[in-house]
CSV table of C-alpha atoms in Angstrom, one decimal:
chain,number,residue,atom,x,y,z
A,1487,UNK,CA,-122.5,51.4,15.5
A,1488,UNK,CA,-122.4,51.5,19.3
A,1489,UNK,CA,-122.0,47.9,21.4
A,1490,UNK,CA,-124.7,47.5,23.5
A,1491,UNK,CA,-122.5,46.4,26.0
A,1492,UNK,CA,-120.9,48.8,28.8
A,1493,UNK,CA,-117.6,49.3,29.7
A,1494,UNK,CA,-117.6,47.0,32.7
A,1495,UNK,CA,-119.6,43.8,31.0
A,1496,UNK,CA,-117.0,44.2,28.4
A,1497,UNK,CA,-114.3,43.9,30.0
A,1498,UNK,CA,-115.5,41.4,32.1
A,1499,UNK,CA,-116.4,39.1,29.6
A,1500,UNK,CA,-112.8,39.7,27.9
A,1501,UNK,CA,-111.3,39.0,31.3
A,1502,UNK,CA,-113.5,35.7,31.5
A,1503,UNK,CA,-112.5,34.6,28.1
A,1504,UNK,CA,-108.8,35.4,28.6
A,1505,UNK,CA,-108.7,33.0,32.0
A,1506,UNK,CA,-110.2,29.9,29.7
A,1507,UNK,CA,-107.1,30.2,27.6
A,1508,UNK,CA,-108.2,32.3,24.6
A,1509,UNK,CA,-105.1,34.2,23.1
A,1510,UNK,CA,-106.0,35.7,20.4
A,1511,UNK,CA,-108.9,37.3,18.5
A,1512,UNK,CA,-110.5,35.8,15.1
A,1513,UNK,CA,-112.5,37.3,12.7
A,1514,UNK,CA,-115.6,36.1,10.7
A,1515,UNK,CA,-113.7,36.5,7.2
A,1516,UNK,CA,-109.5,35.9,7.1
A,1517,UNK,CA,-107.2,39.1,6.2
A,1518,UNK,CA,-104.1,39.0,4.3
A,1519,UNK,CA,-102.0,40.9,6.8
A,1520,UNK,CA,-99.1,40.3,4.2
A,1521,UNK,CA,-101.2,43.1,2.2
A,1522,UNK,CA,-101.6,45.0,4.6
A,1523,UNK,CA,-99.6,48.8,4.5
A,1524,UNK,CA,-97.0,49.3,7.4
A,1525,UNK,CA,-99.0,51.9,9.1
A,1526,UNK,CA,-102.1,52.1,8.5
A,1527,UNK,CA,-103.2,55.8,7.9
A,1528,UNK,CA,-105.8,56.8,10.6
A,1529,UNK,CA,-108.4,59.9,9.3
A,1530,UNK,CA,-108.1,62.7,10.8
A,1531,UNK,CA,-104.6,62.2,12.5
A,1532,UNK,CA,-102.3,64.8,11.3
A,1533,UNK,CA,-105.3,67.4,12.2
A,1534,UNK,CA,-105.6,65.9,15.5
A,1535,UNK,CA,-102.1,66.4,16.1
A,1536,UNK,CA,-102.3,69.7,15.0
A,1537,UNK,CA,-105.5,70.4,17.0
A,1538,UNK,CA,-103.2,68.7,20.2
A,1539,UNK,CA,-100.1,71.3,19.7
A,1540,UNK,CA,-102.7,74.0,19.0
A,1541,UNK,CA,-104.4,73.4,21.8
A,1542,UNK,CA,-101.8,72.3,24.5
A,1543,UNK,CA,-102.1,74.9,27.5
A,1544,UNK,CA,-105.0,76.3,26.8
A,1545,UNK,CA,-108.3,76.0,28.8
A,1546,UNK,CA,-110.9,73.8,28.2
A,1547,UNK,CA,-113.6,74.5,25.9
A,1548,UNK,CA,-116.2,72.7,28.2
A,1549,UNK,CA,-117.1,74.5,31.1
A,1550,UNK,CA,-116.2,73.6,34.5
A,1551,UNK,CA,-114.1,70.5,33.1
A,1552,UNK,CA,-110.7,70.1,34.2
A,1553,UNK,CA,-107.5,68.3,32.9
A,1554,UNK,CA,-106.6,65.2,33.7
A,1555,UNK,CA,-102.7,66.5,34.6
A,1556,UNK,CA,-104.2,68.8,36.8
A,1557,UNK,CA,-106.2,66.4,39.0
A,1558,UNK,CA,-104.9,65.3,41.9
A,1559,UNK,CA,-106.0,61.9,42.6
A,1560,UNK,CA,-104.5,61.3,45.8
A,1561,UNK,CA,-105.0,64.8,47.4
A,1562,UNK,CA,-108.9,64.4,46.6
A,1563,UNK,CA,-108.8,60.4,48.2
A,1564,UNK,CA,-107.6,61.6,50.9
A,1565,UNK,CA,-110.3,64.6,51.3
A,1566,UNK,CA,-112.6,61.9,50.4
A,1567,UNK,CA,-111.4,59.4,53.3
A,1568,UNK,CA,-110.9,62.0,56.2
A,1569,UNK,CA,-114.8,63.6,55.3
A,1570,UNK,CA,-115.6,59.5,56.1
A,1571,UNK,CA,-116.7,59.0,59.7
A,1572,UNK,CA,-117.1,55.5,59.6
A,1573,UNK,CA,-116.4,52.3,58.4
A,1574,UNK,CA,-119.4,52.2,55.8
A,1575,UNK,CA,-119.2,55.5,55.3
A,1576,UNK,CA,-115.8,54.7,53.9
A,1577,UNK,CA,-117.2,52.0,51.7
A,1578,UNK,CA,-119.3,53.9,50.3
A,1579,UNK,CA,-116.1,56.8,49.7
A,1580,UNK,CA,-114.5,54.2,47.9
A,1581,UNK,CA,-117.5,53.3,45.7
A,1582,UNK,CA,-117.9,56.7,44.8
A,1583,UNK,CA,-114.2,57.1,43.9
A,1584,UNK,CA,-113.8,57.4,40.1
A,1585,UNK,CA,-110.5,58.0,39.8
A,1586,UNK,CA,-108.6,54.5,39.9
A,1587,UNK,CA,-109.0,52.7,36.7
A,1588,UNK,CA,-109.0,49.1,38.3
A,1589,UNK,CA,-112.5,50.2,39.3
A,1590,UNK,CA,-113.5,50.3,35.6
A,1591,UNK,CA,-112.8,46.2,35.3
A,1592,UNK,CA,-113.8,45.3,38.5
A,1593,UNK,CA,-116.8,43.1,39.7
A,1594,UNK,CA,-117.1,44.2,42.7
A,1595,UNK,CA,-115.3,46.4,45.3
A,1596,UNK,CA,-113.9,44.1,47.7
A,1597,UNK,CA,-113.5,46.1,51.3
A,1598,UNK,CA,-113.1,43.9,54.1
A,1599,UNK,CA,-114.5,41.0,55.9
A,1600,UNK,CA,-114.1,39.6,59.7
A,1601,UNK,CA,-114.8,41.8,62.8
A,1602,UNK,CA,-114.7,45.4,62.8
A,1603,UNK,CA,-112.4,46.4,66.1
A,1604,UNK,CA,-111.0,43.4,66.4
A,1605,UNK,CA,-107.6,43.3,68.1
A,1606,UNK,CA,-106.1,42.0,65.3
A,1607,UNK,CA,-106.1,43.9,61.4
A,1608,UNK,CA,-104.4,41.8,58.7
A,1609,UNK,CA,-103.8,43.7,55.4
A,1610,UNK,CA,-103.6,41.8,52.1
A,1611,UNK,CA,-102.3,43.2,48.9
A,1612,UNK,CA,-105.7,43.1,46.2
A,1613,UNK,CA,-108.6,40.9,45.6
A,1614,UNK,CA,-107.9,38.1,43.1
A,1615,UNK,CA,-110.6,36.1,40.9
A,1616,UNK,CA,-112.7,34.7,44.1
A,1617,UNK,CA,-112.7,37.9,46.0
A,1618,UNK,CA,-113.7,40.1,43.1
A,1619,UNK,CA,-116.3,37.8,42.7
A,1620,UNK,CA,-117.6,37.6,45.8
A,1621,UNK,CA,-116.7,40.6,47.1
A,1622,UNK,CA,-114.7,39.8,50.3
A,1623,UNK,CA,-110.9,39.1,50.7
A,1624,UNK,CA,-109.3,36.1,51.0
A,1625,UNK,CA,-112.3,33.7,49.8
A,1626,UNK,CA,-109.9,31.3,47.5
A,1627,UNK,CA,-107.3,28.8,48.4
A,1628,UNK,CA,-105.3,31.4,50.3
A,1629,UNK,CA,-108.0,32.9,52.0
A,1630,UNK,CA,-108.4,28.8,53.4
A,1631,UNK,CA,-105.0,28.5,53.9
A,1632,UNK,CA,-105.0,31.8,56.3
A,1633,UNK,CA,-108.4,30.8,58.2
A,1634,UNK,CA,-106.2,27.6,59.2
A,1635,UNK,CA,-103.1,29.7,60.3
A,1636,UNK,CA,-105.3,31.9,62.4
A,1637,UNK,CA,-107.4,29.0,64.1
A,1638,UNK,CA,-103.5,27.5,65.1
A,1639,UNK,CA,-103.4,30.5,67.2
A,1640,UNK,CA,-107.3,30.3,68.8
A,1641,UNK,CA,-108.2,33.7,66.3
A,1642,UNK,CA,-110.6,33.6,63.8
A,1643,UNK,CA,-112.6,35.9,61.1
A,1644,UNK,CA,-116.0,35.2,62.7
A,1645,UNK,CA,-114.8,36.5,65.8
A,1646,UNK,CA,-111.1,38.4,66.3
A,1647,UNK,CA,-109.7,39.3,63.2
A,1648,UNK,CA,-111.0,42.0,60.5
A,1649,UNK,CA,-109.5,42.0,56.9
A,1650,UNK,CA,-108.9,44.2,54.3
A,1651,UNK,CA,-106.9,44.5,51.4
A,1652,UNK,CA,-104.6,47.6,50.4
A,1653,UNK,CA,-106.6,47.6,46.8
A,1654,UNK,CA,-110.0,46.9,46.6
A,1655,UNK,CA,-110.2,46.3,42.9
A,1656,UNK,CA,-109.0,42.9,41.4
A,1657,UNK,CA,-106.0,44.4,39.0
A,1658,UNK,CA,-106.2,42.9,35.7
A,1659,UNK,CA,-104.7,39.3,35.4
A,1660,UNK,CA,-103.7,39.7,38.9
A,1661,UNK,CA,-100.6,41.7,37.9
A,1662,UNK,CA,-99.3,43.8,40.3
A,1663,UNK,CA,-100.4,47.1,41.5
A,1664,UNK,CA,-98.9,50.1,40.1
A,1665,UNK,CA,-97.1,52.7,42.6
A,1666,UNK,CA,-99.8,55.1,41.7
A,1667,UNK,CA,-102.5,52.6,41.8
A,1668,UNK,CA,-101.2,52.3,45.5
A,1669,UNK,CA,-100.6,55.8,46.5
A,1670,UNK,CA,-104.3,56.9,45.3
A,1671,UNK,CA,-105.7,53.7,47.8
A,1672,UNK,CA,-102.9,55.0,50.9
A,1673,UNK,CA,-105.4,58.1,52.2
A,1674,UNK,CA,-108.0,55.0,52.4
A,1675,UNK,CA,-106.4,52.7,54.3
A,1676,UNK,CA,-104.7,54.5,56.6
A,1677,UNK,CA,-108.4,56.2,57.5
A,1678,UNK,CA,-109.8,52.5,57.6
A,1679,UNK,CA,-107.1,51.5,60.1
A,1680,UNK,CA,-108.3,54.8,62.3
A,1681,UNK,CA,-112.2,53.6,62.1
A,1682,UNK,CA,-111.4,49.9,62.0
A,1683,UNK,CA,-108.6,51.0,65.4
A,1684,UNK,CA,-107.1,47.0,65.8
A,1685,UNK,CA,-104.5,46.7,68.5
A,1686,UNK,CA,-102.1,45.7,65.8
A,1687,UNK,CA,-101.2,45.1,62.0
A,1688,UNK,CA,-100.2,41.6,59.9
A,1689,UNK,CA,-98.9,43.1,56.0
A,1690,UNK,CA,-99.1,40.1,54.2
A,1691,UNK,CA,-97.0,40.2,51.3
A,1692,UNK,CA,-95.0,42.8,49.6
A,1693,UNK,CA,-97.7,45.1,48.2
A,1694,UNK,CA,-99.0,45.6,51.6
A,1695,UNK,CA,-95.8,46.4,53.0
A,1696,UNK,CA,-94.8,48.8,50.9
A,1697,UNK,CA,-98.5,50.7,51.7
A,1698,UNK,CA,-98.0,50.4,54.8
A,1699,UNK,CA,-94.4,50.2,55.6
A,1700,UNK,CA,-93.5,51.9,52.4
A,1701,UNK,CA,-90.8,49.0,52.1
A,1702,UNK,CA,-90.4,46.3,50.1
A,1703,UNK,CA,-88.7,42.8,50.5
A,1704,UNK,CA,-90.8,40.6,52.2
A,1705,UNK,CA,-88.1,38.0,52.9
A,1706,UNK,CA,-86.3,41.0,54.8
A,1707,UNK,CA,-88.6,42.3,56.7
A,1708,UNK,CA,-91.1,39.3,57.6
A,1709,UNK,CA,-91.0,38.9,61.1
A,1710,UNK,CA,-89.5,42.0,62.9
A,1711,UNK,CA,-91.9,44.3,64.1
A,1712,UNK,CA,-92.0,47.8,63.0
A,1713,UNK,CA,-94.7,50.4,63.5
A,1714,UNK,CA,-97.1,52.1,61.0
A,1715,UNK,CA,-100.6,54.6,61.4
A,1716,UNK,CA,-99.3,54.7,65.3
A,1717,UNK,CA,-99.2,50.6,65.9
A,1718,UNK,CA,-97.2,47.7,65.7
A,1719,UNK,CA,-97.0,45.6,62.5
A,1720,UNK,CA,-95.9,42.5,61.7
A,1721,UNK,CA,-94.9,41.5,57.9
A,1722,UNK,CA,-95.9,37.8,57.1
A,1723,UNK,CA,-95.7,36.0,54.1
A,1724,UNK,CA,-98.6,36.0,51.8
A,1725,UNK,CA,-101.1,32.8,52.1
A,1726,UNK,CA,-100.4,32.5,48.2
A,1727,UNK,CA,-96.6,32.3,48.6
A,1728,UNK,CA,-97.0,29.5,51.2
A,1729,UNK,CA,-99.2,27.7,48.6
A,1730,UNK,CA,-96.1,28.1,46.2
A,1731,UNK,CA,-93.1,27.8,48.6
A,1732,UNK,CA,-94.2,25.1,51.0
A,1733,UNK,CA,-91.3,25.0,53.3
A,1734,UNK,CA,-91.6,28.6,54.3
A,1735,UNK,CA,-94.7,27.9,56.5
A,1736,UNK,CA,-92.0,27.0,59.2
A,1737,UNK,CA,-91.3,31.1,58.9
A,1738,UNK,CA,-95.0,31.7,59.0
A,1739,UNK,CA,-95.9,29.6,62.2
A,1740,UNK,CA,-93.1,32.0,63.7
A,1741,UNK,CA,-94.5,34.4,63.0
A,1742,UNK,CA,-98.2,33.6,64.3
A,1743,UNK,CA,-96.4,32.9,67.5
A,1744,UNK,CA,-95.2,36.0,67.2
A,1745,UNK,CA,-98.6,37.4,66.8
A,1746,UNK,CA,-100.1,35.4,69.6
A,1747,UNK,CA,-97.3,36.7,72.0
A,1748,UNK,CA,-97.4,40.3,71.2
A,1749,UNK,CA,-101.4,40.1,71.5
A,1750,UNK,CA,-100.9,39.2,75.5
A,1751,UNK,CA,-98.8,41.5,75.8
A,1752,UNK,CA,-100.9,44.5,74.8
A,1753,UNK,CA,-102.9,45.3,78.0
């Protein structure tokens, strides 16, 4: 019997029941897993292997399908984000990219939020539980957090800074991204950075710099200026690791500074 519910209810309501605590799964009637055999024989299995081996190399049966090892994810992103002539033509790009399997448990794709050509382009890492409810980036406490480090320094999302995150899919749990959830998103963000054309980059956190600086080490490299998609960036802490490492907000004002200076300085 098939469940009525789709993939993407599914796993959202597994995700919603996992963030109020629940741990583990319980069935109507108990089972004596002491009785249970080892390995539990599954029908079919030694035929599927067999039909697997059999089968390995060959060409598909169905017509016109084509192999998951022989798809190249990031070739066809990028195809997908240079055929995108704007900005909400590249939303709707990313909306009709299938291949990233955060898509599968997401809410909502979370693209960007703020001014488009704005002088100043901050990059986040991925949308957590607020944004991928929502639908914008940096909507919870760090998203408040960064809206009062910007106002120090007379910017603003409502009027001179866009946003955008390197992932646009809320990774399960929050983990981290994986390197080839992150090369299949690069083609996109380097094309939103063309359409969006800010005067200069802030990578917040590590995830971002290692799409966009393709380093990693935040505590390293926070602070200097470096240069990525033909501009200046500047790595920052993330808003959610000042939330957890209070005394390193004296690095972040720095930084801002930073920010605020290099801004007069572009003519």
């Amino acid at each position: 019997m098939e469940s009525a519910l789709d993939y993407q209810t599914a796993r959202a309501l597994l995700d919603w029941q996992i963030e109020l605590g629940a741990t583990e799964a319980i069935r109507d009637t108990p089972i004596d897993r002491y009785a249970l055999p080892e390995a539990a024989p599954w029908p079919g299995k030694s035929k599927a292997k067999s039909a697997a081996k059999a089968d390995a190399g060959s060409i598909p049966a169905t017509p016109g399908a084509v192999p998951m090892a022989a798809v190249d994810a990031v070739a066809i992103a990028r195809k997908a984000a240079q055929a995108a002539g704007s900005l909400a033509a590249l939303r709707a790009a990313l909306g009709a990219f299938d291949l990233c399997e955060l898509k599968k448990g997401a809410r909502n794709l979370v693209f960007c939020d703020g001014v488009p050509g704005a002088r100043v382009m901050i990059i986040g890492e991925a949308p957590g539980r607020d944004e991928d409810r929502e639908g914008r980036p940096f909507v919870g406490r760090a998203g408040q957090l960064l809206d009062r480090m910007l106002a120090a320094i007379d910017l603003g999302r409502d009027s001179s800074v866009y946003i955008t995150n390197v992932l646009p899919w809320r990774p399960p749990q929050n983990r981290d991204p994986k390197p080839e959830e992150i090369a299949m998103m690069q083609p996109f963000l380097a094309r939103h950075v063309e359409l969006a054309d800010p005067d200069l980059i802030v990578s917040m956190g590590n995830i971002s710099c290692q799409a966009v600086l393709d380093r990693r080490g935040i505590t390293r490299l926070r602070g200097r200026w470096a240069e990525a998609f033909g501009r200046p960036v500047l790595p920052m802490f993330h808003p959610a690791y000042l939330l957890r490492q209070p005394l390193a907000k004296r690095e972040a004002w720095a930084d801002l500074l930073s920010v605020k200076a290099r801004l007069k300085g572009i003519t």
